Coordinates of C-alpha atoms in Angstrom, one line a residue:
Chain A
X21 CA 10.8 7.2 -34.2
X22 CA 10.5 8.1 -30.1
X23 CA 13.1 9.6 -29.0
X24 CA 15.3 8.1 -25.3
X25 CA 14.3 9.4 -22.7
X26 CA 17.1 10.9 -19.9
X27 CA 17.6 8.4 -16.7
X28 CA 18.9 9.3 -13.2
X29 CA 20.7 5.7 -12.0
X30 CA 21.8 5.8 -8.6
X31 CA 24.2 3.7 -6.9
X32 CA 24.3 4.1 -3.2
X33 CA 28.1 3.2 -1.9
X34 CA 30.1 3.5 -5.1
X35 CA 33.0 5.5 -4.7
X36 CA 35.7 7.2 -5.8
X37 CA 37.9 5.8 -3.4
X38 CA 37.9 2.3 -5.1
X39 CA 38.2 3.2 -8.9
X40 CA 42.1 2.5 -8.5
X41 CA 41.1 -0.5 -6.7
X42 CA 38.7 -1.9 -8.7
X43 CA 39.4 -0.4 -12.0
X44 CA 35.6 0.0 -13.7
X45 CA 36.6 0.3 -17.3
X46 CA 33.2 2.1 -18.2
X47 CA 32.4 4.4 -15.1
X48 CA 36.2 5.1 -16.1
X49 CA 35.8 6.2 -19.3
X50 CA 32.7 8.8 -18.5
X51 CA 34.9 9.7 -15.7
X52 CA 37.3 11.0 -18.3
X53 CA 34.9 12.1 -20.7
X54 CA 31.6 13.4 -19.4
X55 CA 31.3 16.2 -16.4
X56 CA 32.2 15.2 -12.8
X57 CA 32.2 16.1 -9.7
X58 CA 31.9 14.6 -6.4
X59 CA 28.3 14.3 -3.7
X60 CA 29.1 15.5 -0.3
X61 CA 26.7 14.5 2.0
X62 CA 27.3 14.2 5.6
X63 CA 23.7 14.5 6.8
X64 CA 22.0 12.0 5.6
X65 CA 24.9 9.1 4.7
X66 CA 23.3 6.9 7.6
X67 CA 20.5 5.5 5.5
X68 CA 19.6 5.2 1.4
X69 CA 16.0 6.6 2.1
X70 CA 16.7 10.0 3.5
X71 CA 19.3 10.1 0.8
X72 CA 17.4 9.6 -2.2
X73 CA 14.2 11.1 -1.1
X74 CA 16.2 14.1 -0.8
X75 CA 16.8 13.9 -4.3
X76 CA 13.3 13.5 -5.4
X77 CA 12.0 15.9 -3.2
X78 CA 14.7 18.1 -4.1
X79 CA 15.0 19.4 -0.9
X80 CA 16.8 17.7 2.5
X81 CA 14.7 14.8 4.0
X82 CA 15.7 13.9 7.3
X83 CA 13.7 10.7 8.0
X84 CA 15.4 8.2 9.8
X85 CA 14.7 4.7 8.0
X86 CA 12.4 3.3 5.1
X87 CA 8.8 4.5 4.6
X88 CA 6.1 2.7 5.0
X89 CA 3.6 5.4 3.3
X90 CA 5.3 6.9 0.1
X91 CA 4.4 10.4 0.0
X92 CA 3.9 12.8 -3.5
X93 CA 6.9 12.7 -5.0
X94 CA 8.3 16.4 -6.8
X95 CA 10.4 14.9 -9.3
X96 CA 8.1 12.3 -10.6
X97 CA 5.4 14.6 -10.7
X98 CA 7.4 17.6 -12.8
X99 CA 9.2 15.0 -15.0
X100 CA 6.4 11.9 -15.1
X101 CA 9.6 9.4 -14.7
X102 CA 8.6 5.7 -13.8
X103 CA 10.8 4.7 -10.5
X104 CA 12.7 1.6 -10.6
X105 CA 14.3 -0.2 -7.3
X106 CA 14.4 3.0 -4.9
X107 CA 15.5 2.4 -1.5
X108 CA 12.9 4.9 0.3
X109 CA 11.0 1.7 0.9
X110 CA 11.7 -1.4 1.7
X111 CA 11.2 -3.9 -0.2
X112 CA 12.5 -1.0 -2.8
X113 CA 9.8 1.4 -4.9
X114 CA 8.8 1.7 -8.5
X115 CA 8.7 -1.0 -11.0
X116 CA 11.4 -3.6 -9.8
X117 CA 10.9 -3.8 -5.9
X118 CA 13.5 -6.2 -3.8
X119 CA 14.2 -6.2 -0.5
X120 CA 17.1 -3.9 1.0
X121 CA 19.7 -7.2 2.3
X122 CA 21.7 -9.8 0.9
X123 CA 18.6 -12.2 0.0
X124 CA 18.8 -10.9 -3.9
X125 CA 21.6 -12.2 -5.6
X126 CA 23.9 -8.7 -7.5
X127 CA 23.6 -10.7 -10.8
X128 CA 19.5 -11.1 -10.0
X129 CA 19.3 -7.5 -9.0
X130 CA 21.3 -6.1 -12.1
X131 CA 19.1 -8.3 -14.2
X132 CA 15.5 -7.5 -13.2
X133 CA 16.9 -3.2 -12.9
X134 CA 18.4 -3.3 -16.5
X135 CA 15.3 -5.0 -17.7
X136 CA 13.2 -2.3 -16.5
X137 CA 15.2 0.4 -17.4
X138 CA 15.2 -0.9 -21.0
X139 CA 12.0 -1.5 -21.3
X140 CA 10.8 2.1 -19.9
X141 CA 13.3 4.4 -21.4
X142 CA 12.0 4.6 -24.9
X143 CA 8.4 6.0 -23.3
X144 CA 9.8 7.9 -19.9
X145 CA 12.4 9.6 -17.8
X146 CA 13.8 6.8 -15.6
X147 CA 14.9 7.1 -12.2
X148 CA 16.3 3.8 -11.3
X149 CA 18.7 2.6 -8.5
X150 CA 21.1 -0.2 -8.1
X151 CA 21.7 -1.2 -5.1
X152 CA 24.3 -4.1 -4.6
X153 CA 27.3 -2.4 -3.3
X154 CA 25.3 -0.7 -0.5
X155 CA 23.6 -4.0 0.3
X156 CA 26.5 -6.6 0.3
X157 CA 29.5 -4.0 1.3
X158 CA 27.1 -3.3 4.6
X159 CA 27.5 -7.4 5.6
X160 CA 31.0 -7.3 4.1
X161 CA 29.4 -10.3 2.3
X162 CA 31.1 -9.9 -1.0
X163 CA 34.3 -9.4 -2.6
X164 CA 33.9 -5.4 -3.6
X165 CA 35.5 -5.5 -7.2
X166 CA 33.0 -8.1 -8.4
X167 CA 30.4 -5.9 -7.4
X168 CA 31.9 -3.2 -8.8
X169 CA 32.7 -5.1 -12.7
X170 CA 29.5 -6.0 -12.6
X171 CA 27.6 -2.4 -12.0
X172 CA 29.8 -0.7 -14.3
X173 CA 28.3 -3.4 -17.1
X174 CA 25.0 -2.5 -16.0
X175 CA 26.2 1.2 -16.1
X176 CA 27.6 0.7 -20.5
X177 CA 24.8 -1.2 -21.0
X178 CA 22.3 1.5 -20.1
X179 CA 23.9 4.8 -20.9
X180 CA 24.9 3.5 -24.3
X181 CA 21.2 3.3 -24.8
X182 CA 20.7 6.9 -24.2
X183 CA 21.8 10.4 -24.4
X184 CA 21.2 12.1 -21.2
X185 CA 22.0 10.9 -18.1
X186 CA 22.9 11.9 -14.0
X187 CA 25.1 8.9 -13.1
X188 CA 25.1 9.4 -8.4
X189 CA 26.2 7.7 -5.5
X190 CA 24.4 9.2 -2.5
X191 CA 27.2 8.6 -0.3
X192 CA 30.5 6.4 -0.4
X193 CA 31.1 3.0 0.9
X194 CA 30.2 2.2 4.7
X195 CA 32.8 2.8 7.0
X196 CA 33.7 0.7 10.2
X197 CA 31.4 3.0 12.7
X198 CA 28.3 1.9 10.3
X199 CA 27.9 4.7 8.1
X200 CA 28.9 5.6 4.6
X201 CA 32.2 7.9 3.6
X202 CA 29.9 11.5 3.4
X203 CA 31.6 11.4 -0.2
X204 CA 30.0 10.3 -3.9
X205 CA 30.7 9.7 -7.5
X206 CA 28.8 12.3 -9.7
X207 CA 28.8 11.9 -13.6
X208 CA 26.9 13.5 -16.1
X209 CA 26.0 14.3 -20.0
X210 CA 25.4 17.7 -18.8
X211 CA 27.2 20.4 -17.1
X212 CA 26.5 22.1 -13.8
X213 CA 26.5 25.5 -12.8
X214 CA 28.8 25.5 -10.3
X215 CA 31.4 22.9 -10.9
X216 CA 34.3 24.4 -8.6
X217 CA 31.5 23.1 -5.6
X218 CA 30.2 19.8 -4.2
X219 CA 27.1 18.3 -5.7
X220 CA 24.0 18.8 -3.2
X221 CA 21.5 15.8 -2.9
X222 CA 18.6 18.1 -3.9
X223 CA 20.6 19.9 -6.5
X224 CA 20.7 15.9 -8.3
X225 CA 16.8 16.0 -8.7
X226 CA 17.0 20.0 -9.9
X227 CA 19.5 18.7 -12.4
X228 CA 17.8 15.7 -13.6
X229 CA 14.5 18.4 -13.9
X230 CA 16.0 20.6 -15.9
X231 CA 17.9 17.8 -18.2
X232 CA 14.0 16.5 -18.6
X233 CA 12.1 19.8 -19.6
Chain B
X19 CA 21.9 -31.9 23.9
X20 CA 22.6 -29.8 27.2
X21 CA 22.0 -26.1 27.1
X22 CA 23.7 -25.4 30.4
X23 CA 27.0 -23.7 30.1
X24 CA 30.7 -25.1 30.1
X25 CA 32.7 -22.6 31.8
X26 CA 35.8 -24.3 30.3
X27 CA 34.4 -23.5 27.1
X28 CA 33.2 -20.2 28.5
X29 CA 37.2 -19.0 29.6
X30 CA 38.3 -20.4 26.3
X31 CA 35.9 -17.8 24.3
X32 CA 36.8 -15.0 26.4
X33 CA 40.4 -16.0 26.0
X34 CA 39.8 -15.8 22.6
X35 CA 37.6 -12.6 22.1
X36 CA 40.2 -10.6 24.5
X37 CA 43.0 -12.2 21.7
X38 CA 40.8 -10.7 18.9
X39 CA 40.6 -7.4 20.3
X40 CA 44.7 -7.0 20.4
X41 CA 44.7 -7.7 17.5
X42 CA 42.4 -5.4 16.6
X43 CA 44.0 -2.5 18.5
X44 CA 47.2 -3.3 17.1
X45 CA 46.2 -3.6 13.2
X46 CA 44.1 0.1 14.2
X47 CA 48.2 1.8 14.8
X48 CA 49.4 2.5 11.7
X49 CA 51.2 5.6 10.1
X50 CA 47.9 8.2 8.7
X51 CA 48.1 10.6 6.6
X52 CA 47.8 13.5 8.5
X53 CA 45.7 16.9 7.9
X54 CA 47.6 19.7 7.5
X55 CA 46.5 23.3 7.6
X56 CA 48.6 26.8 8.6
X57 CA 49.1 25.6 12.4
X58 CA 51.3 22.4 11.9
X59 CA 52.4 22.7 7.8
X60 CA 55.8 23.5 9.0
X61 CA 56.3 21.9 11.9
X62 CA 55.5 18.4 9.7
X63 CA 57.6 19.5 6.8
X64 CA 60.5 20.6 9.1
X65 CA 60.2 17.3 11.7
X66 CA 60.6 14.4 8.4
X67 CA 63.6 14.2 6.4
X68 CA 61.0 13.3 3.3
X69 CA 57.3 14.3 3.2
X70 CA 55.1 13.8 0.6
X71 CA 51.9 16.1 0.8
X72 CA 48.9 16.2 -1.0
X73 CA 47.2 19.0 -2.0
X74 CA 43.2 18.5 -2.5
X75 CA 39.7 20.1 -2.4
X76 CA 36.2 18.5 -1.5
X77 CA 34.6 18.9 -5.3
X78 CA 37.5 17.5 -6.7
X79 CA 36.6 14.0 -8.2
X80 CA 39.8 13.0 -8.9
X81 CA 41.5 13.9 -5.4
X82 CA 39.7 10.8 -4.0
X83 CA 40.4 8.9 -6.5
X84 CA 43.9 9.3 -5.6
X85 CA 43.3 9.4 -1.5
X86 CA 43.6 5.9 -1.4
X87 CA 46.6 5.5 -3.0
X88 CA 48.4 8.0 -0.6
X89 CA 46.8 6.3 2.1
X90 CA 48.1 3.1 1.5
X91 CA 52.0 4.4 0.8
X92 CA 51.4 5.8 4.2
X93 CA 51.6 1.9 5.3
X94 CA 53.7 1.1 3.5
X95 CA 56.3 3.8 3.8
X96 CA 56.3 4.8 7.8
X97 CA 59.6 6.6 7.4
X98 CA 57.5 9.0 5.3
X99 CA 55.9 11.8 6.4
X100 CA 52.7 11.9 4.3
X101 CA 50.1 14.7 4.6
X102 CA 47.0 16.7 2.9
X103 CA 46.1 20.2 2.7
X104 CA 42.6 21.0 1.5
X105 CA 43.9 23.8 -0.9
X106 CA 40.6 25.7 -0.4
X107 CA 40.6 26.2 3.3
X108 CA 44.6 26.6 3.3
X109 CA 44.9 28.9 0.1
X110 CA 48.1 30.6 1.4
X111 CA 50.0 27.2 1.6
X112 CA 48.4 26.0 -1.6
X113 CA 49.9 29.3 -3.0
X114 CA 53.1 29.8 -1.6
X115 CA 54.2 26.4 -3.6
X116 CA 52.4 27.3 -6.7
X117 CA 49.4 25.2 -6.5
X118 CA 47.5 25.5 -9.7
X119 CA 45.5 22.3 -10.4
X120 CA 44.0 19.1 -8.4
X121 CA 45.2 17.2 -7.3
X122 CA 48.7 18.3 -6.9
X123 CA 51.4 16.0 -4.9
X124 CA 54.2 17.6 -3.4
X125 CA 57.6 15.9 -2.6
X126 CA 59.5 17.6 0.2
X127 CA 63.0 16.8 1.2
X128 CA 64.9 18.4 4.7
X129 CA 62.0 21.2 4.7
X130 CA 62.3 22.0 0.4
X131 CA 59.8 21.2 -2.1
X132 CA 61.7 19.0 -4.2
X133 CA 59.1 17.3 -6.4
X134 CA 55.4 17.5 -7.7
X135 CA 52.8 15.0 -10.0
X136 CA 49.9 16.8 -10.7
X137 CA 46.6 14.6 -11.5
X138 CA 45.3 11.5 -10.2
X139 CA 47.9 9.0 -11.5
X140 CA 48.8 5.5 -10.4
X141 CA 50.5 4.2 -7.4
X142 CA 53.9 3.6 -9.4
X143 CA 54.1 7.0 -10.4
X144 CA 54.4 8.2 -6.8
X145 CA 56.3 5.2 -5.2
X146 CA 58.7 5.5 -7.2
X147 CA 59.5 9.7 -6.3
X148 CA 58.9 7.9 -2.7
X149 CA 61.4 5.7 -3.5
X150 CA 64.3 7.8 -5.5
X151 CA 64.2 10.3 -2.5
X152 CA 64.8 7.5 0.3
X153 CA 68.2 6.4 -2.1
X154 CA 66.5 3.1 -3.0

């Protein structure tokens, strides 16, 4: 029998700030039970692509949009993980690719991504990204807390699936003056060295590495 | 249909976008919480009959899940004083009230600690602390 693979899901704009809110019964939950800590980034929290290529370069990318050439990427070469929905491009990169606005429904976007993510993680690492809040809290198209009910069913229906995980929002919600709060949610199966400090972007990918060899 | 412009219609909009934007300055003044640090601690304990400070650090996840909350007494409560140290670059204040874990929320009465909660709890369990200290 193959054994699950480990999956990095990231989901640019979830915060901490709107647990209370929003109330997420599941992200709750490994909030209270797995290790935590919180994504400071005040860099790069203009933009998903710098964000997240940070993370799979594990080092700081300062680009300042999507690309339109994808360059080797570290991560996926060390851990031979397939890439699902990744904002560096846009439409997105890896094995679901939609484009980065409000043309994709969150219920469309949830589907296709937990598709994938199921179908791969029995053979691979996955690196996967959703990437509804970011998308519809940017047009303030959409009330937040259904967003938010309906990643966190995406989020029990994955990591029940699998033992080791790295659970990252690159940055929080956007703000008024068009960024994103420089703060994210960080959740994991495993524990990190130095958990009195903020998570680092490239530390994410370091993690993932290690939680793959 | 005409393309050329109505300046009836054209004073009416700017009527209306220069009503929007008062409205906009005057939803933007509202009580903050304020960021505290050795400088002005005092000064913003001793200048409000009741403060309420809270006590954080940037790694701590469940400090921001509790930001909001303070935030939004903050409205609701403008008699308050409400305020935040970061506890790690403002050790000595975090220290001289005993400031052990993270979040901690301090209640402050004429200048004197009178109150904690310690942990990210709900709104209820601050209000009404908030509350019992304004004689409501």
């Amino acid at each position: 029998m193959s054994k699950v693979k480990p999956i990095l899901l990231g989901i640019p704009g979830l915060s901490y700030s709107s647990f209370m809110k929003c109330n997420p019964r599941f992200l709750f939950m490994l909030f209270s039970s797995t290790f935590r800590g919180v994504v400071a980034n005040k860099e790069l929290n203009y933009h998903p692509a710098p964000s997240w290529l940070s993370v799979l370069q594990m080092d700081y990318q300062k680009i300042e949009t999507f690309l339109t050439q994808v360059p080797e990427l570290k991560l996926v070469e060390m851990t031979d993980s397939v890439l699902i929905n990744i904002p560096i491009t846009n439409p997105t990169y890896g094995e679901v690719r939609l484009p980065y606005d409000t043309s994709v429904s969150v219920e469309e976007e949830i589907k296709d991504v937990e598709g994938a993510i199921l179908q791969y993680v029995e053979k691979k690492p996955v690196i996967a990204s959703i990437n509804s809040i970011d998308r519809f809290l940017l047009q303030n198209g959409k009330d937040k807390c259904e967003i938010y009910k309906a990643v966190d069913g995406l989020v029990k229906n994955v990591i029940n699936k699998v033992d080791d995980f790295i659970i990252f929002s690159p940055y929080g919600e956007p703000t008024k003056d068009g960024k994103r709060e420089e703060y994210g949610v960080f959740l994991a199966s495993v524990p990190r060295p130095n958990e009195h400090e903020t998570v680092k972007l490239p530390e994410i990918g370091k993690l993932f590495l290690n939680i793959v060899k | 249909m005409s393309t050329e412009k109505d300046p009836e219609l054209e004073k009416l909009l700017e009527e209306k976008a220069k009503k929007l934007l008062r409205q906009a300055k005057q939803q933007d003044i509202r009580p903050e919480v304020v960021h505290l640090d050795s400088k002005n601690f005092d000064s913003f304990i001793a200048s409000h009959k009741i403060s309420v400070v809270d006590f954080w650090a940037e790694w701590c996840a469940p400090c921001f899940i509790l930001a909001p909350i303070i935030e939004e007494l903050a409205q609701d409560y403008p008699q308050v004083g409400f305020g935040k140290v970061n506890a790690d670059e403002n050790p000595d204040i975090a220290a001289r009230y005993g400031v052990m874990s993270l979040p901690t929320v301090i209640f402050f009465k004429d200048g004197e600690p009178v109150d904690e909660v310690i942990g990210a709890v709900p709104r209820e369990e601050i209000e009404i602390r908030v509350k019992s200290l304004l004689g409501e």
